[in-house]
XYZ file of C-alpha atoms in Angstrom:
483
model
C 11.951 1.185 11.795
C 10.674 4.670 11.037
C 7.118 5.703 11.818
C 4.513 3.629 10.012
C 3.259 5.093 6.742
C 0.677 3.190 4.704
C -1.111 4.094 1.538
C -4.251 3.350 -0.415
C -3.659 3.771 -4.129
C -6.854 3.085 -6.091
C -7.272 3.472 -9.824
C -10.162 5.742 -10.890
C -11.801 3.088 -13.034
C -15.282 2.842 -11.532
C -16.978 1.813 -8.308
C -15.201 0.792 -5.105
C -15.191 -3.010 -4.874
C -15.467 -4.336 -1.315
C -12.055 -5.944 -1.817
C -10.511 -2.550 -2.535
C -12.309 -1.064 0.438
C -10.936 -3.821 2.676
C -7.419 -2.993 1.459
C -7.998 0.660 2.327
C -9.479 -0.299 5.690
C -6.567 -2.532 6.720
C -4.029 0.067 5.587
C -5.918 2.702 7.584
C -6.218 0.453 10.653
C -2.510 -0.382 10.545
C -1.589 3.291 10.371
C -3.996 4.311 13.130
C -3.073 1.387 15.415
C 0.606 2.397 15.158
C -0.057 6.163 15.352
C 1.291 6.476 11.830
C 0.144 8.164 8.624
C -2.359 7.011 6.019
C -1.800 8.362 2.498
C -4.255 8.493 -0.394
C -2.717 8.301 -3.863
C -4.608 8.173 -7.146
C -2.962 5.754 -9.592
C -4.265 6.861 -12.981
C -1.437 5.641 -15.205
C -3.899 3.624 -17.307
C -5.688 6.534 -18.929
C -7.645 4.247 -21.265
C -9.591 2.852 -18.304
C -10.171 6.198 -16.599
C -13.833 6.707 -15.668
C -15.128 10.286 -15.245
C -16.166 11.066 -11.658
C -14.421 7.915 -10.377
C -12.122 10.052 -8.219
C -15.188 11.623 -6.613
C -16.507 8.117 -5.904
C -13.214 7.275 -4.156
C -13.430 10.374 -1.960
C -17.109 9.801 -1.176
C -16.564 6.144 -0.316
C -13.637 6.787 2.019
C -15.548 9.609 3.716
C -18.661 7.473 4.147
C -16.554 4.626 5.538
C -14.833 7.003 7.974
C -11.345 6.416 6.543
C -9.732 9.840 6.767
C -6.331 10.345 5.129
C -3.405 12.385 6.395
C -1.972 13.152 2.954
C -3.461 13.079 -0.507
C -4.419 15.146 -3.551
C -6.442 17.441 -1.322
C -4.002 17.401 1.606
C -0.341 17.878 0.719
C 2.080 16.430 3.225
C 5.203 17.349 1.302
C 5.293 14.280 -0.968
C 2.929 15.484 -3.678
C 1.597 15.501 -6.240
C -0.516 12.538 -5.121
C -2.001 11.850 -8.564
C 0.323 9.780 -10.747
C -0.517 11.521 -14.016
C 0.694 14.741 -12.385
C 4.009 13.030 -11.537
C 4.673 11.883 -15.113
C 7.891 13.812 -15.621
C 9.724 12.316 -12.646
C 9.300 8.673 -13.684
C 11.453 8.990 -16.805
C 14.369 10.133 -14.684
C 14.236 6.970 -12.618
C 13.684 4.727 -15.644
C 16.692 6.266 -17.399
C 18.701 5.735 -14.204
C 17.990 2.007 -14.439
C 18.996 1.967 -18.111
C 22.300 3.613 -17.175
C 22.943 1.059 -14.433
C 22.144 -1.879 -16.734
C 18.987 -2.839 -14.856
C 16.681 -1.757 -17.697
C 16.865 -1.351 -21.468
C 15.183 0.386 -24.396
C 12.774 -1.841 -26.329
C 11.881 -0.816 -29.872
C 9.621 -3.775 -30.694
C 6.307 -3.067 -32.389
C 3.076 -3.037 -30.371
C 4.758 -3.518 -27.051
C 3.008 -0.859 -25.024
C 1.787 -2.423 -21.815
C -1.683 -2.561 -20.387
C -2.135 -1.563 -16.771
C -0.623 -4.725 -15.301
C 2.604 -4.358 -17.252
C 2.254 -7.626 -19.189
C 3.133 -7.480 -22.898
C 3.566 -9.530 -26.038
C 6.822 -10.798 -24.541
C 6.185 -13.612 -22.064
C 8.585 -14.771 -19.372
C 10.136 -17.457 -21.586
C 10.780 -15.081 -24.478
C 13.946 -13.002 -24.572
C 13.511 -9.687 -26.338
C 16.195 -9.007 -28.964
C 16.443 -5.424 -27.720
C 17.807 -6.744 -24.436
C 21.165 -7.577 -26.085
C 21.326 -4.494 -28.299
C 24.526 -2.473 -28.050
C 23.793 0.166 -25.360
C 25.292 2.965 -27.450
C 23.090 2.017 -30.433
C 20.015 1.866 -28.196
C 20.763 5.314 -26.793
C 21.291 6.676 -30.318
C 17.962 5.292 -31.550
C 16.097 6.565 -28.521
C 17.648 10.032 -28.885
C 16.712 10.044 -32.582
C 13.067 9.635 -31.633
C 12.482 5.968 -32.415
C 9.334 4.845 -30.567
C 10.298 2.749 -27.580
C 9.454 1.585 -24.120
C 11.806 0.965 -21.221
C 11.879 -2.586 -19.863
C 13.265 -3.994 -16.639
C 16.220 -6.316 -17.282
C 15.724 -9.317 -15.034
C 18.411 -11.886 -14.289
C 16.619 -15.145 -15.114
C 18.982 -17.305 -13.077
C 18.381 -18.379 -9.505
C 15.395 -17.662 -7.314
C 13.894 -14.697 -5.495
C 12.804 -15.049 -1.878
C 10.930 -12.565 0.241
C 8.887 -12.605 3.421
C 5.279 -11.521 3.551
C 3.570 -10.673 6.840
C 0.558 -12.872 6.037
C 1.879 -15.624 3.749
C 5.347 -16.027 5.251
C 8.396 -16.835 3.141
C 7.741 -16.935 -0.604
C 10.225 -18.250 -3.174
C 9.786 -17.763 -6.920
C 12.097 -18.904 -9.708
C 13.414 -15.918 -11.644
C 12.946 -17.724 -14.956
C 9.190 -17.183 -14.708
C 9.604 -13.403 -14.392
C 9.201 -11.311 -17.527
C 11.077 -8.184 -18.476
C 8.156 -5.965 -17.555
C 7.662 -2.575 -19.124
C 8.500 0.292 -16.801
C 7.843 3.271 -19.062
C 5.390 3.224 -21.966
C 5.809 4.932 -25.327
C 3.759 7.923 -24.226
C 6.039 8.469 -21.246
C 3.524 7.188 -18.733
C 4.813 4.624 -16.256
C 3.195 1.250 -15.812
C 1.488 0.545 -12.510
C 4.258 -1.828 -11.434
C 6.967 0.792 -11.883
C 5.095 3.848 -10.639
C 4.038 2.290 -7.363
C 7.624 1.336 -6.503
C 8.922 4.836 -7.221
C 6.026 6.525 -5.446
C 6.113 4.233 -2.410
C 9.779 5.052 -1.932
C 9.428 8.795 -2.478
C 6.429 8.935 -0.158
C 8.206 6.966 2.561
C 5.719 4.081 2.603
C 6.855 1.568 5.213
C 4.092 -1.035 4.818
C 2.497 -2.008 1.505
C -0.980 -3.477 2.023
C -2.480 -5.058 -1.103
C -4.230 -8.136 -2.473
C -2.557 -11.532 -2.724
C -2.794 -11.371 -6.532
C 0.361 -9.235 -6.368
C 2.434 -11.897 -4.616
C 3.851 -13.199 -7.898
C 4.907 -9.673 -8.967
C 6.651 -8.837 -5.704
C 10.084 -10.253 -6.752
C 10.100 -7.803 -9.670
C 9.340 -4.959 -7.271
C 12.155 -6.070 -4.977
C 14.627 -6.189 -7.870
C 13.726 -2.573 -8.616
C 14.207 -1.557 -4.979
C 17.620 -3.228 -4.935
C 18.626 -1.699 -8.271
C 17.926 1.752 -6.826
C 19.490 0.905 -3.470
C 16.229 1.633 -1.673
C 14.848 -0.017 1.458
C 12.207 -2.650 0.735
C 8.923 -2.028 2.584
C 7.068 -4.537 4.732
C 4.600 -6.473 2.602
C 1.097 -7.295 3.793
C -0.726 -9.323 1.132
C -4.391 -9.975 1.812
C -6.305 -13.156 0.963
C -8.986 -13.186 -1.697
C -12.620 -12.460 -0.895
C -14.816 -15.231 -2.259
C -18.529 -15.541 -2.938
C -20.861 -18.535 -2.718
C -23.575 -19.108 -5.326
C -26.985 -20.733 -4.854
C -25.512 -24.188 -5.507
C -22.871 -23.696 -2.833
C -19.979 -23.240 -5.255
C -17.290 -20.841 -4.074
C -15.402 -18.525 -6.445
C -13.895 -15.056 -6.446
C -16.542 -12.543 -5.342
C -18.345 -11.050 -8.325
C -21.686 -9.496 -9.259
C -23.272 -12.909 -9.733
C -23.061 -13.360 -5.957
C -24.709 -10.031 -5.118
C -23.679 -6.406 -4.747
C -19.893 -6.140 -4.658
C -19.437 -2.377 -4.368
C -19.638 -0.327 -1.210
C -21.771 2.215 -3.047
C -24.377 -0.390 -4.069
C -24.511 -1.966 -0.622
C -25.204 1.430 0.939
C -27.794 2.157 -1.767
C -29.539 -1.086 -0.806
C -29.798 0.123 2.769
C -26.759 -1.301 4.530
C -25.310 1.176 7.002
C -21.753 2.235 6.079
C -20.464 1.458 9.571
C -21.983 -2.030 9.439
C -20.360 -2.738 6.059
C -16.989 -1.544 7.368
C -17.341 -3.659 10.510
C -18.211 -6.726 8.438
C -15.420 -6.222 5.910
C -12.911 -5.836 8.742
C -13.624 -9.422 9.776
C -13.050 -10.821 6.264
C -9.462 -11.920 6.753
C -8.750 -10.529 10.215
C -9.655 -11.851 13.640
C -9.600 -9.977 16.953
C -8.671 -13.270 18.684
C -12.022 -13.268 20.480
C -15.689 -13.997 19.768
C -16.550 -10.313 19.569
C -18.080 -9.229 16.249
C -19.393 -5.691 16.647
C -16.810 -2.885 16.631
C -16.858 0.821 16.053
C -14.136 2.088 13.742
C -12.131 3.473 16.668
C -12.476 0.143 18.476
C -11.198 -1.661 15.387
C -8.170 0.636 15.291
C -7.437 -0.080 18.939
C -7.768 -3.853 18.473
C -6.072 -4.227 15.085
C -2.876 -6.296 14.942
C -1.140 -7.663 11.867
C -0.886 -10.991 13.666
C -4.671 -11.272 13.394
C -4.558 -11.504 9.584
C -4.865 -14.919 8.011
C -4.078 -16.233 4.541
C -7.202 -18.314 3.999
C -9.687 -16.835 1.503
C -12.703 -15.266 3.199
C -16.247 -15.950 1.963
C -18.542 -12.930 1.778
C -21.707 -14.036 3.599
C -24.599 -11.714 2.739
C -26.741 -13.339 5.425
C -24.162 -12.505 8.079
C -23.930 -8.945 6.764
C -27.725 -8.618 7.034
C -27.593 -9.787 10.637
C -24.802 -7.373 11.493
C -26.644 -4.540 9.781
C -29.782 -5.300 11.797
C -27.755 -5.004 15.001
C -26.498 -1.588 13.942
C -30.011 -0.466 12.982
C -31.437 -1.520 16.333
C -28.665 0.319 18.185
C -29.297 3.633 16.411
C -30.990 6.395 18.411
C -34.640 6.559 17.185
C -34.193 10.019 15.688
C -31.104 8.875 13.779
C -32.874 5.798 12.462
C -35.775 7.951 11.284
C -33.376 10.297 9.494
C -31.471 7.546 7.725
C -34.469 5.398 6.864
C -36.696 8.178 5.518
C -35.209 8.295 1.980
C -35.641 4.520 1.685
C -39.239 4.623 2.916
C -40.190 7.111 0.172
C -42.628 9.050 2.343
C -41.363 12.543 1.554
C -44.078 14.603 -0.067
C -46.764 11.976 0.621
C -49.656 11.934 3.119
C -47.549 9.584 5.258
C -44.780 12.114 5.859
C -46.364 13.762 8.950
C -46.669 10.318 10.543
C -43.113 9.274 9.662
C -41.713 9.450 13.240
C -44.419 7.002 14.390
C -43.899 4.766 11.348
C -40.134 4.767 11.896
C -40.615 3.691 15.505
C -42.514 0.635 14.259
C -39.924 -0.206 11.615
C -36.692 0.076 13.575
C -36.891 -3.272 15.353
C -38.231 -5.061 12.284
C -35.993 -4.143 9.337
C -32.588 -5.678 8.675
C -31.771 -3.489 5.674
C -33.148 0.020 5.145
C -34.144 -0.890 1.611
C -36.932 -3.032 3.087
C -38.755 -0.005 4.503
C -40.734 0.995 1.406
C -42.113 -2.490 0.796
C -42.824 -3.054 4.479
C -45.089 -0.007 4.683
C -46.506 -0.225 1.161
C -49.915 -1.185 2.555
C -50.101 2.202 4.307
C -50.050 3.938 0.936
C -52.636 1.688 -0.663
C -54.561 -1.328 0.533
C -53.261 -4.273 -1.503
C -55.443 -6.907 -3.106
C -55.646 -9.850 -0.743
C -57.287 -13.246 -0.499
C -60.133 -13.440 2.044
C -58.497 -16.641 3.257
C -56.083 -14.363 5.139
C -58.826 -13.894 7.723
C -58.264 -17.532 8.702
C -55.811 -17.814 11.595
C -55.805 -21.028 13.594
C -54.131 -19.686 16.734
C -56.524 -16.726 16.986
C -59.494 -18.921 16.049
C -60.410 -16.505 13.288
C -61.960 -17.587 9.979
C -63.983 -16.076 7.160
C -67.339 -16.959 8.705
C -66.788 -15.450 12.140
C -65.055 -12.457 10.547
C -68.191 -11.877 8.479
C -70.130 -11.780 11.760
C -67.576 -9.896 13.905
C -66.318 -7.180 11.585
C -69.537 -5.098 11.375
C -69.633 -4.909 15.190
C -65.912 -4.125 15.350
C -66.488 -1.331 12.862
C -69.273 0.142 15.007
C -67.175 -0.028 18.173
C -64.257 1.706 16.486
C -66.455 4.366 14.875
C -67.690 5.336 18.316
C -64.248 6.099 19.750
C -63.851 9.703 20.828
C -60.041 9.701 20.709
C -58.445 7.892 17.746
C -55.249 6.586 19.336
C -53.446 3.247 19.121
C -54.069 2.667 22.820
C -57.817 3.328 22.556
C -58.151 1.194 19.418
C -56.336 -1.750 21.028
C -58.377 -1.404 24.228
C -61.629 -1.356 22.226
C -60.658 -4.575 20.415
C -59.687 -6.229 23.697
C -62.973 -5.231 25.316
C -64.839 -6.529 22.276
C -63.171 -9.936 22.697
C -63.845 -10.036 26.441
C -67.537 -9.231 25.971
C -67.865 -12.146 23.554
C -65.599 -14.447 25.531
C -63.203 -15.032 22.650
C -59.465 -14.657 22.432
C -58.297 -11.066 22.055
C -56.233 -12.230 19.135
C -59.367 -12.854 17.068
C -60.624 -9.259 16.638
C -57.003 -8.069 16.537
C -56.330 -10.369 13.584
C -59.577 -9.553 11.826
C -58.964 -5.813 12.112
C -55.304 -6.150 11.016
C -56.235 -8.013 7.832
C -59.106 -5.653 7.036
C -56.987 -2.487 7.204
C -53.665 -3.840 5.897
C -54.320 -6.875 3.707
C -51.150 -8.335 5.211
C -50.547 -11.171 7.643
C -47.325 -9.521 8.834
C -47.132 -5.792 9.504
C -44.894 -3.451 11.460
C -47.097 -2.758 14.446
C -50.484 -4.114 15.439
C -53.932 -2.960 14.296
C -53.944 -0.113 16.831
C -50.701 1.433 15.572
C -51.693 0.868 11.950
C -55.095 2.507 12.293
C -53.724 5.441 14.247
C -51.349 6.137 11.354
C -54.041 5.627 8.699
C -56.481 7.833 10.583
C -60.140 7.280 11.432
C -61.564 7.970 7.964
C -59.169 5.750 5.987
C -59.311 2.942 8.560
C -63.107 2.794 8.500
C -63.105 3.032 4.701
C -60.853 -0.017 4.516
C -63.016 -1.960 6.965
C -66.070 -1.088 4.876
C -64.277 -2.360 1.759
C -63.501 -5.646 3.526
C -67.131 -5.966 4.661
C -68.348 -5.460 1.110
C -66.096 -8.258 -0.099
C -67.159 -10.552 2.747
C -70.848 -9.986 1.997
C -70.392 -10.611 -1.727
């Protein structure tokens, strides 16, 4: 077989669904693992569904995911154009060729333009009258300008059998296949026709796509055979499913959570973590290993690792994987990536951001948690005085009412306002009173944060808040305790 050439051919109809991204990823991994070529093609034959800026979203998503292409609209490899609407004129030639060979026919029926999937008012059991029209009469009507489409003429007898890399041998009865539209009235090809022509002309050796196209594959193969072209290797991928709160499993959709790469990244998932997770939805490295860089995935990827069972998108597992990636980032890189999510730019907290980031890195699973996790640094939240009660530290409201004024005096007397000095002062305070160190630590934490759980202890928190704000917050807590 010639050198491997795969393609990703998205339609510019909106965001990049994780299922589409997985298709792109597997096609890219296959090409890279075999030292082949990965081609990007924009399939915009369905102009009615075109979404402005969707092409830019495709480029941005692939770049963010690290999936570079060897050929595409912005990188001609000799097979361009790589946008189907720019290839419009060549499709008619191939459709007319099929009409001449008897493998297609002109259809003059009303309202028979096809939507994107090629299905029409004619179902598989219905035989279009135009199919048996005298060829000379059909040619005359078409030449005279009668509105028409070009349909594939499918032999309804027998069966079609093909082999898929993932699902094995598939047999479909030809009687269930419809005479799909190849060329619409406006001269635009349908998706099903254009991708066959383009895959051949671009030398695609392996077609990677979702399993929903399994039932259409016999029609593609009939087109390949009608042209006398080599049929590519098919790699159909299993569905990605989602599980709802009741445990019911269905095709992944928005009701399960974010389903686009763009939204997941906007929520604070690292692109490389999302790619790593998606790679394992339908493919196994034949080991227990779960964390891979993109280059490591390319080195490990084998078609034999794909399976046909639907994969369930587990948001909890993605969160765990994302947390591993966050913890493995160099501190400076974490600070850079997390800063937009923390919303500290242009605020009094910005100068302290490196110290805040150091506290957050080991505690967040998703970057989107940063802003809420440090919200108490911006403003002391309202809190119930019952928070001062902590059984393990032996802290309660009564002893806090007695301890906190002395803690405040000790802290106010510090010459150097550092986390180390603050923590040491609280420890010394506990030792002098023969109580657990956790007691003044807890009392101070609640007084300055109003939270039972914070990134960092009272020393780190007060260093970031500064002497004045820390003492102001302690004074506010004392006023509430006294009242």
